[in-house]
Coordinates of C-alpha atoms in Angstrom, one line a residue:
X1 CA -37.5 16.4 17.3
X2 CA -35.0 15.3 20.0
X3 CA -32.5 12.6 17.9
X4 CA -31.6 15.4 15.7
X5 CA -29.9 17.5 18.6
X6 CA -28.2 14.5 19.4
X7 CA -24.4 14.3 18.6
X8 CA -22.4 12.8 21.1
X9 CA -23.0 10.9 25.2
X10 CA -22.2 14.4 26.1
X11 CA -25.8 16.0 24.6
X12 CA -28.0 12.8 25.9
X13 CA -26.6 13.5 29.4
X14 CA -28.7 17.0 29.3
X15 CA -31.6 15.4 29.1
X16 CA -34.5 15.0 31.5
X17 CA -35.6 11.8 32.6
X18 CA -38.6 12.8 31.0
X19 CA -36.2 13.7 27.4
X20 CA -34.7 10.4 28.0
X21 CA -37.9 8.0 27.7
X22 CA -39.0 10.4 24.3
X23 CA -35.5 9.8 22.7
X24 CA -35.8 6.2 23.2
X25 CA -39.2 6.4 21.4
X26 CA -38.0 8.4 18.6
X27 CA -35.0 6.1 17.6
X28 CA -37.1 3.2 17.9
X29 CA -39.2 4.7 15.5
X30 CA -36.3 6.1 13.7
X31 CA -35.0 2.2 13.1
X32 CA -38.4 0.6 12.2
X33 CA -39.2 3.4 9.2
X34 CA -35.2 2.6 7.9
X35 CA -35.6 -0.9 8.6
X36 CA -38.5 -1.0 6.3
X37 CA -37.0 0.8 3.9
X38 CA -33.3 0.0 4.1
X39 CA -33.4 -3.8 5.5
X40 CA -30.9 -5.0 8.5
X41 CA -30.5 -6.5 11.3
X42 CA -34.2 -5.8 13.0
X43 CA -34.4 -7.8 16.4
X44 CA -31.2 -7.0 17.9
X45 CA -31.3 -4.0 17.2
X46 CA -34.9 -3.4 18.6
X47 CA -34.0 -5.1 22.0
X48 CA -31.1 -2.8 22.6
X49 CA -32.8 0.4 22.5
X50 CA -33.2 1.8 25.4
X51 CA -29.5 -0.1 26.9
X52 CA -28.1 2.2 24.4
X53 CA -29.7 5.3 25.7
X54 CA -29.2 3.8 29.4
X55 CA -25.1 3.3 28.1
X56 CA -25.0 6.1 26.7
X57 CA -26.9 8.5 29.7
X58 CA -24.3 7.1 32.3
X59 CA -20.7 6.2 30.6
X60 CA -19.1 9.2 28.6
X61 CA -18.0 8.0 25.3
X62 CA -15.3 8.2 24.0
X63 CA -13.0 8.3 27.0
X64 CA -15.3 5.2 28.3
X65 CA -14.8 2.5 26.2
X66 CA -18.1 0.4 24.7
X67 CA -17.5 -2.1 22.9
X68 CA -20.1 -4.0 21.0
X69 CA -19.3 -8.0 20.3
X70 CA -20.5 -8.9 16.9
X71 CA -21.5 -4.7 16.8
X72 CA -24.9 -5.6 14.6
X73 CA -26.9 -3.7 17.3
X74 CA -24.5 -1.2 17.6
X75 CA -27.9 1.5 15.4
X76 CA -28.5 3.4 18.2
X77 CA -25.6 3.7 19.2
X78 CA -24.9 5.3 15.9
X79 CA -27.6 7.4 16.2
X80 CA -26.2 8.9 19.6
X81 CA -23.1 9.4 18.4
X82 CA -23.1 11.6 15.3
X83 CA -25.0 9.8 12.8
X84 CA -28.8 10.0 13.5
X85 CA -29.0 11.4 9.8
X86 CA -27.8 8.0 8.7
X87 CA -31.4 7.1 10.1
X88 CA -34.1 10.4 9.2
X89 CA -32.8 11.1 6.1
X90 CA -33.1 8.3 3.3
X91 CA -30.8 9.8 1.3
X92 CA -28.3 9.2 3.4
X93 CA -29.0 5.6 4.6
X94 CA -26.0 4.3 3.5
X95 CA -23.8 6.6 5.0
X96 CA -22.7 4.4 8.0
X97 CA -22.1 0.1 7.7
X98 CA -24.3 -1.9 9.7
X99 CA -21.6 -2.5 12.1
X100 CA -18.8 0.1 14.3
X101 CA -16.5 1.6 12.4
X102 CA -13.6 3.7 13.3
X103 CA -13.7 5.5 9.9
X104 CA -17.2 6.5 10.8
X105 CA -16.9 8.1 14.4
X106 CA -14.7 8.2 17.4
X107 CA -16.4 6.1 19.4
X108 CA -16.5 3.3 17.1
X109 CA -12.9 1.4 18.3
X110 CA -12.7 -1.6 16.1
X111 CA -14.4 -2.4 12.4
X112 CA -16.2 -5.8 13.9
X113 CA -18.4 -8.7 12.6
X114 CA -18.0 -11.7 13.4
X115 CA -18.8 -12.9 16.9
X116 CA -17.5 -13.4 20.8
X117 CA -15.1 -10.4 20.1
X118 CA -15.7 -8.4 22.3
X119 CA -14.9 -9.6 25.7
X120 CA -11.1 -10.4 24.6
X121 CA -11.0 -6.7 22.5
X122 CA -12.0 -5.7 26.1
X123 CA -8.8 -7.1 27.6
X124 CA -6.5 -5.8 25.7
X125 CA -7.7 -2.2 26.3
X126 CA -8.3 -3.2 30.4
X127 CA -4.3 -4.1 30.1
X128 CA -3.4 -0.9 28.3
X129 CA -5.2 1.7 30.2
X130 CA -4.2 -0.2 33.4
X131 CA 0.0 0.0 32.3
X132 CA -0.7 3.4 31.1
X133 CA -1.4 4.8 33.8
X134 CA -5.7 6.0 32.9
X135 CA -8.6 5.3 34.6
X136 CA -11.7 5.5 32.3
X137 CA -14.5 2.4 32.2
X138 CA -14.4 0.0 30.0
X139 CA -17.5 -1.5 28.9
X140 CA -17.9 -4.1 27.0
X141 CA -21.9 -5.8 25.3
X142 CA -21.6 -9.6 24.5
X143 CA -24.8 -11.1 23.3
X144 CA -26.0 -14.2 25.2
X145 CA -26.3 -16.2 21.2
X146 CA -22.1 -15.6 21.5
X147 CA -21.1 -16.9 25.1
X148 CA -21.4 -20.0 22.7
X149 CA -18.5 -19.2 20.8
X150 CA -14.7 -19.9 22.1
X151 CA -13.2 -16.7 21.7
X152 CA -15.5 -15.6 24.6
X153 CA -14.6 -17.6 27.5
X154 CA -10.7 -16.9 26.4
X155 CA -11.8 -12.9 27.1
X156 CA -13.7 -14.0 30.1
X157 CA -11.5 -15.4 31.9
X158 CA -8.5 -12.9 30.6
X159 CA -11.0 -9.6 31.9
X160 CA -11.3 -11.0 35.4
X161 CA -7.8 -11.8 35.6
X162 CA -6.7 -8.3 35.4
X163 CA -9.0 -7.3 38.5
X164 CA -9.5 -3.8 37.6
X165 CA -12.4 -1.7 36.2
X166 CA -14.4 -4.0 33.4
X167 CA -18.0 -3.9 32.5
X168 CA -19.2 -6.3 30.9
X169 CA -22.6 -6.7 29.9
X170 CA -24.5 -10.4 29.0
X171 CA -27.5 -8.9 26.5
X172 CA -29.5 -12.3 27.5
X173 CA -32.9 -12.7 25.0
X174 CA -32.1 -16.3 25.0
X175 CA -31.9 -16.4 21.6
X176 CA -28.4 -15.7 18.9
X177 CA -29.5 -15.9 15.1
X178 CA -31.9 -19.5 15.8
X179 CA -33.0 -20.3 19.1
X180 CA -30.0 -21.0 21.4
X181 CA -28.8 -24.4 21.8
X182 CA -29.8 -26.2 24.8
X183 CA -27.2 -27.2 27.7
X184 CA -23.8 -26.0 28.8
X185 CA -23.8 -22.3 29.3
X186 CA -27.3 -21.7 27.9
X187 CA -29.2 -24.3 30.5
X188 CA -26.9 -21.7 33.2
X189 CA -28.5 -18.5 31.8
X190 CA -31.9 -19.6 31.9
X191 CA -31.2 -21.1 35.3
X192 CA -30.3 -17.8 36.5
X193 CA -33.4 -15.6 34.7
X194 CA -35.7 -18.3 36.3
X195 CA -34.3 -17.4 39.6
X196 CA -33.4 -14.3 39.4
X197 CA -29.9 -13.9 39.4
X198 CA -30.2 -16.6 42.2
X199 CA -28.8 -19.1 41.3
X200 CA -26.4 -21.2 43.4
X201 CA -24.7 -22.2 40.5
X202 CA -23.4 -19.3 39.2
X203 CA -20.8 -19.5 36.0
X204 CA -19.9 -16.0 36.3
X205 CA -18.9 -15.5 40.3
X206 CA -17.3 -18.9 39.7
X207 CA -15.4 -16.8 37.7
X208 CA -14.7 -13.9 40.0
X209 CA -16.7 -11.4 38.6
X210 CA -19.4 -9.4 40.8
X211 CA -22.4 -10.7 39.7
X212 CA -26.1 -8.7 39.2
X213 CA -29.2 -9.1 37.1
X214 CA -31.9 -7.1 35.4
X215 CA -34.5 -9.1 34.8
X216 CA -36.3 -6.1 33.0
X217 CA -33.7 -5.0 30.3
X218 CA -36.0 -2.7 28.8
X219 CA -37.0 -0.6 31.3
X220 CA -35.1 2.4 30.8
X221 CA -34.8 3.7 34.7
X222 CA -33.2 0.1 35.8
X223 CA -30.7 -0.1 33.0
X224 CA -29.4 3.5 34.1
X225 CA -29.5 3.2 37.8
X226 CA -27.5 0.0 36.7
X227 CA -25.0 1.1 35.3
X228 CA -24.2 4.6 37.4
X229 CA -24.0 1.9 40.5
X230 CA -21.0 0.3 38.8
X231 CA -19.4 2.9 37.0
X232 CA -16.1 3.6 38.1
X233 CA -15.7 0.0 39.7
X234 CA -12.3 -0.5 40.8
X235 CA -13.5 -4.5 39.8
X236 CA -14.4 -6.8 37.1
X237 CA -18.4 -6.5 37.1
X238 CA -20.8 -8.4 34.8
X239 CA -24.5 -7.1 34.6
X240 CA -26.8 -10.1 32.9
X241 CA -29.5 -7.9 31.6
X242 CA -32.4 -9.9 30.4
X243 CA -33.8 -8.0 26.5
X244 CA -36.5 -9.2 24.3
X245 CA -35.0 -9.5 20.9
X246 CA -36.9 -7.0 18.2
X247 CA -39.2 -5.4 21.6
X248 CA -41.7 -2.8 20.5
X249 CA -42.1 -4.6 17.2
X250 CA -45.1 -6.8 17.5
X251 CA -44.0 -9.2 14.7
X252 CA -39.9 -9.4 15.9
X253 CA -41.4 -10.3 19.2
X254 CA -43.3 -12.9 17.7
X255 CA -40.8 -14.4 15.3
X256 CA -37.2 -13.8 16.6
X257 CA -35.4 -15.6 14.1
X258 CA -37.4 -14.1 11.1
X259 CA -36.5 -11.0 11.6
X260 CA -32.8 -11.2 12.9
X261 CA -32.1 -9.4 9.8
X262 CA -32.9 -9.1 6.1
X263 CA -34.7 -7.3 3.7
X264 CA -36.8 -4.0 3.6
X265 CA -40.5 -4.7 6.2
X266 CA -44.2 -3.8 5.5
X267 CA -44.8 -2.3 9.5
X268 CA -48.5 -2.4 8.7
X269 CA -48.2 -6.7 7.6
X270 CA -45.0 -7.4 9.2
X271 CA -43.7 -9.3 6.4
X272 CA -40.9 -8.6 4.5
X273 CA -41.4 -7.1 1.3
X274 CA -42.3 -8.9 -1.6
X275 CA -41.6 -12.5 0.8
X276 CA -44.8 -14.0 -0.4
X277 CA -43.9 -13.5 -4.5
X278 CA -42.7 -16.9 -6.2
X279 CA -39.2 -17.4 -6.8
X280 CA -37.1 -20.0 -9.2
X281 CA -35.3 -22.6 -7.7
X282 CA -32.2 -21.8 -5.7
X283 CA -29.1 -24.0 -5.1
X284 CA -29.8 -23.4 -1.3
X285 CA -33.0 -25.5 -1.5
X286 CA -31.9 -28.0 -3.8
X287 CA -29.2 -28.6 -0.7
X288 CA -31.8 -28.1 1.9
X289 CA -34.1 -30.8 0.7
X290 CA -31.0 -33.2 -0.5
X291 CA -29.1 -33.4 2.7
X292 CA -32.2 -33.7 4.7
X293 CA -33.7 -36.2 2.4
X294 CA -29.9 -38.1 3.1
X295 CA -30.2 -38.0 6.1
X296 CA -33.7 -39.3 6.5
X297 CA -32.1 -42.0 4.5
X298 CA -29.1 -42.5 6.1
X299 CA -28.6 -42.6 10.2
X300 CA -25.2 -42.3 10.0
X301 CA -25.7 -38.7 7.9
X302 CA -25.5 -36.4 10.7
X303 CA -25.9 -32.0 10.0
X304 CA -24.2 -29.7 12.1
X305 CA -24.6 -25.9 12.5
X306 CA -22.5 -23.7 14.3
X307 CA -25.8 -20.8 15.3
X308 CA -27.3 -20.7 11.1
X309 CA -29.4 -23.2 10.8
X310 CA -31.4 -21.4 8.8
X311 CA -29.1 -21.5 5.8
X312 CA -29.8 -25.7 5.4
X313 CA -32.8 -26.2 7.1
X314 CA -35.6 -24.6 8.5
X315 CA -37.4 -25.4 11.7
X316 CA -39.9 -27.9 11.2
X317 CA -36.4 -29.7 9.0
X318 CA -34.7 -29.4 12.2
X319 CA -37.4 -30.8 14.4
X320 CA -37.9 -33.9 12.1
X321 CA -34.4 -34.6 11.6
X322 CA -34.1 -35.6 15.5
X323 CA -30.8 -36.6 17.3
X324 CA -29.0 -36.2 13.5
X325 CA -29.1 -32.3 13.4
X326 CA -27.2 -30.4 16.4
X327 CA -26.7 -26.6 16.2
X328 CA -23.3 -26.4 18.5
X329 CA -24.1 -22.7 18.8
X330 CA -21.6 -19.8 17.1
X331 CA -18.6 -21.8 17.3
X332 CA -16.9 -22.8 13.9
X333 CA -14.2 -23.9 15.9
X334 CA -16.2 -26.5 17.7
X335 CA -18.2 -27.9 14.6
X336 CA -15.2 -28.4 12.3
X337 CA -13.4 -30.2 15.1
X338 CA -16.7 -32.4 16.0
X339 CA -16.7 -32.7 12.7
X340 CA -13.7 -34.3 12.6
X341 CA -14.5 -36.5 15.3
X342 CA -17.9 -37.6 13.9
X343 CA -16.1 -38.9 10.4
X344 CA -13.5 -40.8 12.7
X345 CA -16.0 -42.7 14.5
X346 CA -18.0 -43.8 11.0
X347 CA -20.3 -41.0 10.8
X348 CA -21.0 -38.5 7.9
X349 CA -20.6 -35.4 9.1
X350 CA -22.5 -32.6 6.9
X351 CA -21.5 -28.8 7.4
X352 CA -23.0 -26.1 6.6
X353 CA -21.2 -22.7 7.0
X354 CA -21.1 -19.2 5.4
X355 CA -17.8 -18.7 3.7
X356 CA -17.4 -15.5 5.9
X357 CA -17.5 -17.4 9.2
X358 CA -15.7 -20.6 8.5
X359 CA -12.0 -18.5 8.4
X360 CA -13.2 -18.6 12.3
X361 CA -11.7 -22.5 11.8
X362 CA -8.8 -22.4 10.0
X363 CA -6.7 -24.1 12.3
X364 CA -9.1 -27.4 13.0
X365 CA -10.1 -27.8 9.4
X366 CA -5.5 -27.7 8.8
X367 CA -5.3 -29.9 11.7
X368 CA -8.5 -31.6 12.9
X369 CA -9.8 -32.2 10.0
X370 CA -7.4 -32.3 7.4
X371 CA -4.1 -33.5 8.9
X372 CA -6.1 -36.7 10.2
X373 CA -8.0 -36.9 6.6
X374 CA -11.2 -37.2 8.5
X375 CA -14.3 -37.5 5.1
X376 CA -16.4 -34.8 6.7
X377 CA -18.4 -32.9 4.3
X378 CA -18.2 -28.8 4.3
X379 CA -21.0 -26.5 2.6
X380 CA -19.4 -23.1 2.6
X381 CA -22.0 -20.2 1.4
X382 CA -21.9 -17.2 0.2
X383 CA -18.1 -17.7 -1.1
X384 CA -16.8 -14.9 -3.5
X385 CA -17.8 -11.8 -4.6
X386 CA -21.5 -12.3 -5.2
X387 CA -21.2 -13.2 -0.8
X388 CA -22.1 -10.6 1.3
X389 CA -20.4 -7.7 0.8
X390 CA -19.8 -5.7 4.1
X391 CA -16.2 -5.2 5.1
X392 CA -16.8 -7.5 8.1
X393 CA -18.5 -10.1 6.5
X394 CA -16.6 -11.0 3.3
X395 CA -16.5 -14.0 1.6
X396 CA -13.7 -13.8 -1.1
X397 CA -10.9 -15.3 1.0
X398 CA -12.2 -18.9 0.6
X399 CA -9.5 -20.5 -2.2
X400 CA -6.2 -19.2 -1.4
X401 CA -7.0 -20.4 3.0
X402 CA -9.5 -23.8 1.5
X403 CA -7.5 -25.2 -1.6
X404 CA -4.3 -25.4 0.1
X405 CA -4.7 -27.3 2.5
X406 CA -2.9 -30.9 2.4
X407 CA -5.7 -33.9 1.7
X408 CA -8.6 -31.4 1.4
X409 CA -11.4 -31.4 -2.2
X410 CA -11.9 -27.9 -3.0
X411 CA -15.1 -28.1 -5.9
X412 CA -16.4 -25.3 -7.8
X413 CA -20.1 -26.4 -8.8
X414 CA -21.1 -24.5 -11.9
X415 CA -25.1 -26.5 -12.3
X416 CA -28.1 -28.3 -10.2
X417 CA -26.4 -30.9 -11.5
X418 CA -22.5 -30.6 -10.6
X419 CA -23.6 -29.9 -7.3
X420 CA -26.0 -32.9 -6.2
X421 CA -23.8 -35.2 -7.7
X422 CA -20.8 -33.7 -6.0
X423 CA -23.0 -33.3 -2.3
X424 CA -23.7 -37.0 -3.2
X425 CA -20.5 -38.2 -4.0
X426 CA -18.8 -36.1 -0.5
X427 CA -21.2 -37.2 2.0
X428 CA -20.7 -40.5 0.7
X429 CA -17.1 -41.1 0.1
X430 CA -14.6 -42.1 2.7
X431 CA -11.2 -41.1 1.4
X432 CA -11.1 -37.0 2.3
X433 CA -12.4 -33.9 3.4
X434 CA -14.6 -32.3 1.2
X435 CA -16.1 -28.1 1.3
X436 CA -18.5 -27.6 -1.8
X437 CA -18.1 -24.1 -2.6
X438 CA -22.1 -23.8 -3.0
X439 CA -22.8 -21.3 -6.3
X440 CA -23.9 -17.6 -5.2
X441 CA -25.9 -17.1 -8.7
X442 CA -28.6 -18.0 -9.8
X443 CA -29.7 -21.4 -10.5
X444 CA -27.8 -22.8 -13.8
X445 CA -29.5 -26.5 -14.8
X446 CA -28.6 -29.0 -17.5
X447 CA -31.2 -31.0 -17.3
X448 CA -29.6 -34.3 -17.8
X449 CA -27.9 -36.1 -14.6
X450 CA -23.9 -35.3 -13.6
X451 CA -22.9 -39.2 -13.9
X452 CA -19.3 -37.7 -13.3
X453 CA -16.8 -39.9 -10.8
X454 CA -15.6 -37.2 -8.6
X455 CA -13.3 -39.9 -6.5
X456 CA -11.4 -39.4 -10.3
X457 CA -10.0 -36.5 -8.6
X458 CA -8.7 -32.9 -10.4
X459 CA -10.2 -34.1 -13.9
X460 CA -11.5 -30.5 -15.2
X461 CA -14.8 -30.3 -17.8
X462 CA -14.1 -29.4 -21.4
X463 CA -17.2 -27.0 -21.8
X464 CA -16.1 -25.8 -25.7
X465 CA -12.6 -27.2 -27.4
X466 CA -11.4 -24.7 -29.9
X467 CA -7.6 -23.5 -30.5
X468 CA -5.5 -20.8 -29.7
X469 CA -7.3 -19.2 -26.0
X470 CA -8.6 -21.4 -23.1
X471 CA -10.4 -19.8 -20.9
X472 CA -10.9 -21.2 -17.5
X473 CA -14.4 -19.8 -15.6
X474 CA -14.5 -20.9 -11.8
X475 CA -17.4 -22.3 -10.3
X476 CA -19.3 -18.5 -10.2
X477 CA -17.9 -17.2 -13.0
X478 CA -17.8 -19.7 -15.2
X479 CA -20.8 -17.2 -17.4
X480 CA -18.2 -15.3 -17.3
X481 CA -16.3 -17.4 -19.6
X482 CA -18.7 -18.0 -22.0
X483 CA -19.7 -14.6 -22.1
X484 CA -15.7 -13.5 -23.4
X485 CA -15.8 -16.7 -25.5
X486 CA -18.6 -15.2 -27.5
X487 CA -16.3 -11.7 -27.6
X488 CA -13.2 -13.6 -28.9
X489 CA -15.8 -15.6 -31.5
X490 CA -16.7 -12.6 -32.7
X491 CA -13.1 -11.7 -33.7
X492 CA -12.9 -15.1 -35.2
X493 CA -11.3 -16.9 -32.6
X494 CA -12.6 -20.1 -31.2
X495 CA -11.7 -20.1 -27.6
X496 CA -11.6 -23.5 -25.4
X497 CA -14.3 -23.0 -22.1
X498 CA -13.0 -24.8 -19.4
X499 CA -15.1 -25.6 -15.7
X500 CA -12.5 -26.2 -13.6
X501 CA -15.0 -28.3 -10.6
X502 CA -11.8 -29.0 -8.8
X503 CA -9.9 -25.9 -6.6
X504 CA -7.6 -28.1 -5.1
X505 CA -5.2 -29.7 -7.5
X506 CA -4.7 -29.1 -11.4
X507 CA -5.6 -31.0 -14.6
X508 CA -1.7 -31.3 -15.6
X509 CA -3.3 -34.0 -18.3
X510 CA -5.3 -31.4 -19.6
X511 CA -3.1 -28.2 -19.1
X512 CA 0.0 -30.4 -21.4
X513 CA -2.5 -31.1 -23.9
X514 CA -3.5 -27.4 -24.3
X515 CA 0.1 -26.2 -24.8
X516 CA 0.0 -28.3 -28.2
X517 CA -2.6 -25.6 -30.0
X518 CA -3.0 -23.0 -27.3
X519 CA -1.1 -19.6 -26.6
X520 CA -3.4 -17.9 -24.1
X521 CA -4.5 -19.5 -20.8
X522 CA -6.8 -17.2 -19.0
X523 CA -7.8 -17.7 -15.4
X524 CA -11.8 -16.2 -13.9
X525 CA -12.2 -16.4 -10.4
X526 CA -14.6 -13.9 -7.9
X527 CA -11.6 -14.1 -5.0
X528 CA -8.5 -13.3 -4.0
X529 CA -6.4 -13.2 -6.9
X530 CA -2.7 -13.9 -5.4
X531 CA -2.8 -17.3 -3.8
X532 CA -6.0 -17.9 -5.6
X533 CA -6.7 -21.2 -8.3
X534 CA -5.4 -18.8 -11.3
X535 CA -2.2 -18.6 -9.9
X536 CA -1.7 -22.1 -9.7
X537 CA -1.8 -22.6 -13.0
X538 CA 0.3 -19.6 -13.9
X539 CA 3.6 -21.7 -12.0
X540 CA 2.7 -24.8 -13.5
X541 CA 2.8 -23.1 -17.1
X542 CA 6.0 -21.0 -15.5
X543 CA 7.9 -22.7 -17.8
X544 CA 6.2 -22.7 -21.2
X545 CA 5.5 -20.8 -24.4
X546 CA 1.8 -20.1 -23.2
X547 CA 1.0 -16.5 -21.9
X548 CA -1.2 -17.0 -18.8
X549 CA -3.5 -14.5 -18.0
X550 CA -5.5 -14.5 -14.1
X551 CA -8.2 -12.3 -13.2
X552 CA -9.3 -11.7 -9.9
X553 CA -9.9 -9.9 -6.8
X554 CA -7.3 -7.4 -5.0
X555 CA -6.2 -8.4 -1.6
X556 CA -8.2 -5.9 0.0
X557 CA -11.4 -5.1 1.8
X558 CA -13.9 -3.7 -0.1
X559 CA -16.9 -2.3 1.5
X560 CA -20.3 -2.2 0.4
X561 CA -19.6 -2.7 -3.2
X562 CA -21.7 -3.7 -6.5
X563 CA -20.5 -6.9 -7.1
X564 CA -20.3 -5.7 -11.4
X565 CA -18.4 -2.4 -10.2
X566 CA -16.2 -4.5 -8.4
X567 CA -15.6 -7.1 -11.1
X568 CA -15.2 -4.5 -13.3
X569 CA -12.6 -1.6 -11.4
X570 CA -10.8 -5.7 -11.8
X571 CA -11.2 -6.3 -15.3
X572 CA -13.6 -9.5 -15.0
X573 CA -16.3 -7.8 -18.0
X574 CA -16.0 -9.8 -20.7
X575 CA -15.3 -7.2 -23.4
X576 CA -11.6 -6.9 -21.1
X577 CA -10.7 -10.7 -21.0
X578 CA -12.1 -10.3 -25.0
X579 CA -9.2 -7.4 -25.9
X580 CA -6.8 -8.6 -23.2
X581 CA -6.4 -11.7 -24.8
X582 CA -6.4 -10.7 -28.0
X583 CA -3.7 -8.4 -27.3
X584 CA -1.8 -11.5 -26.2
X585 CA -2.3 -13.0 -29.5
X586 CA -0.6 -10.6 -31.6

């Protein structure tokens, strides 16, 4: 197998044309085999096998700098830069991450997991190279879906402003995670595709790029010829390359959205393994039904998405929602500020978004939504330790960055009924921007409707009244609080268990009451400890006689962690929590 002997771009350059085609076949086969067992980003990587082989056949990585946007299309790049074993040997499948990572190879320059970044990164490399008097090629690869992000436009502008060697490759498959929205940049790209790159309204040439179009971006020979023609250019060029997402695997070619990413695949049937097995009710499904029914009953409810519509609606629901649903593309800042304006006008915006991506819109959350106190509703998915676990996709930082923004109400439901009641209240109330931390653990249900008036802010729920020790369990960790209380009960301590519900304010009346018959207050949260919920309680009780023990996660970027191990490393086990509380009592 050729792939076993490829360790760098130099090795790729030693191959004949026939061998390069063989290498493409081997890389795609290795990719599919790993995906069938391990899962990962399917379509994005299958679509760029030929492009990646051509890049390494022409350019001299890592001297020439190839920067991948999002980098979930970098699997074959890893195969060709000394990491093939991680795709050929199941025992080594976890040796590499799903994204570029400088800890793995000098051919990776950044840990990148969020979109629209490669052009801005390339502009920095270009400026540094030129000032320092170097002459290597700077190549930025960006998908068409990433061009909806504002940072991509800033990068496009700054790359061309430098007016020196810069090679931008737009990998255009008319698909981001879901189907690209209509209008704007996507209409411009579509016109260029349909005219074989000859459309008069060419956005890229208007900016100042030398423009080249390649209709068959999965043709290795044409790719090599194109890359050779622009290598060592002395000015900015943009290569508009049309590829097919999921190329070479028929199920992925037929359903781009389904095969963007996922678990292990049955290569014979084209289904995700275990996909047909019945599953219990989930919080995601509860929200999907609730929001869909809400917008059908109330025309003022408008749901937004920033490139990940499947977290709230399937394709049929999106179509049925009509004008009351809009996918703005991968542009969290746009969705956030648009939510503020929708609310100001009198609509009821609902914006579901993954916690890791919401970080990109901090200024918009604070300045546009909260400063104007516009009643937008954000549904924050996969927040905390139970979310995505790659260092570039962490959702651990939501409580510190959301809970301290004035005017915001951040809620942490712990069961189905709370989630339903909080979401209904958030959408219909006119007074505050509200974010809801969607539980990322198995669904819990009380079987009884939650009739709480969530407009009476910052009132915590006492799940069990005890004495001596009070344990606050935030959202996903209320179950752990109950487990720790059970451990204390075995030692004769009847601990109070509290569900905070609100993360943006304290129930000071309850905290004052606890001081009468509690000596220890414990807080548990599956987010960053510093600046988190627990520390606000510790600050409030600082002058009291109560001992406060805060549990959360170290301020770090844990990578591909096991959630139970991560929690244990940070003391978040029922045994440890109980033991430390008993020590404080004694």
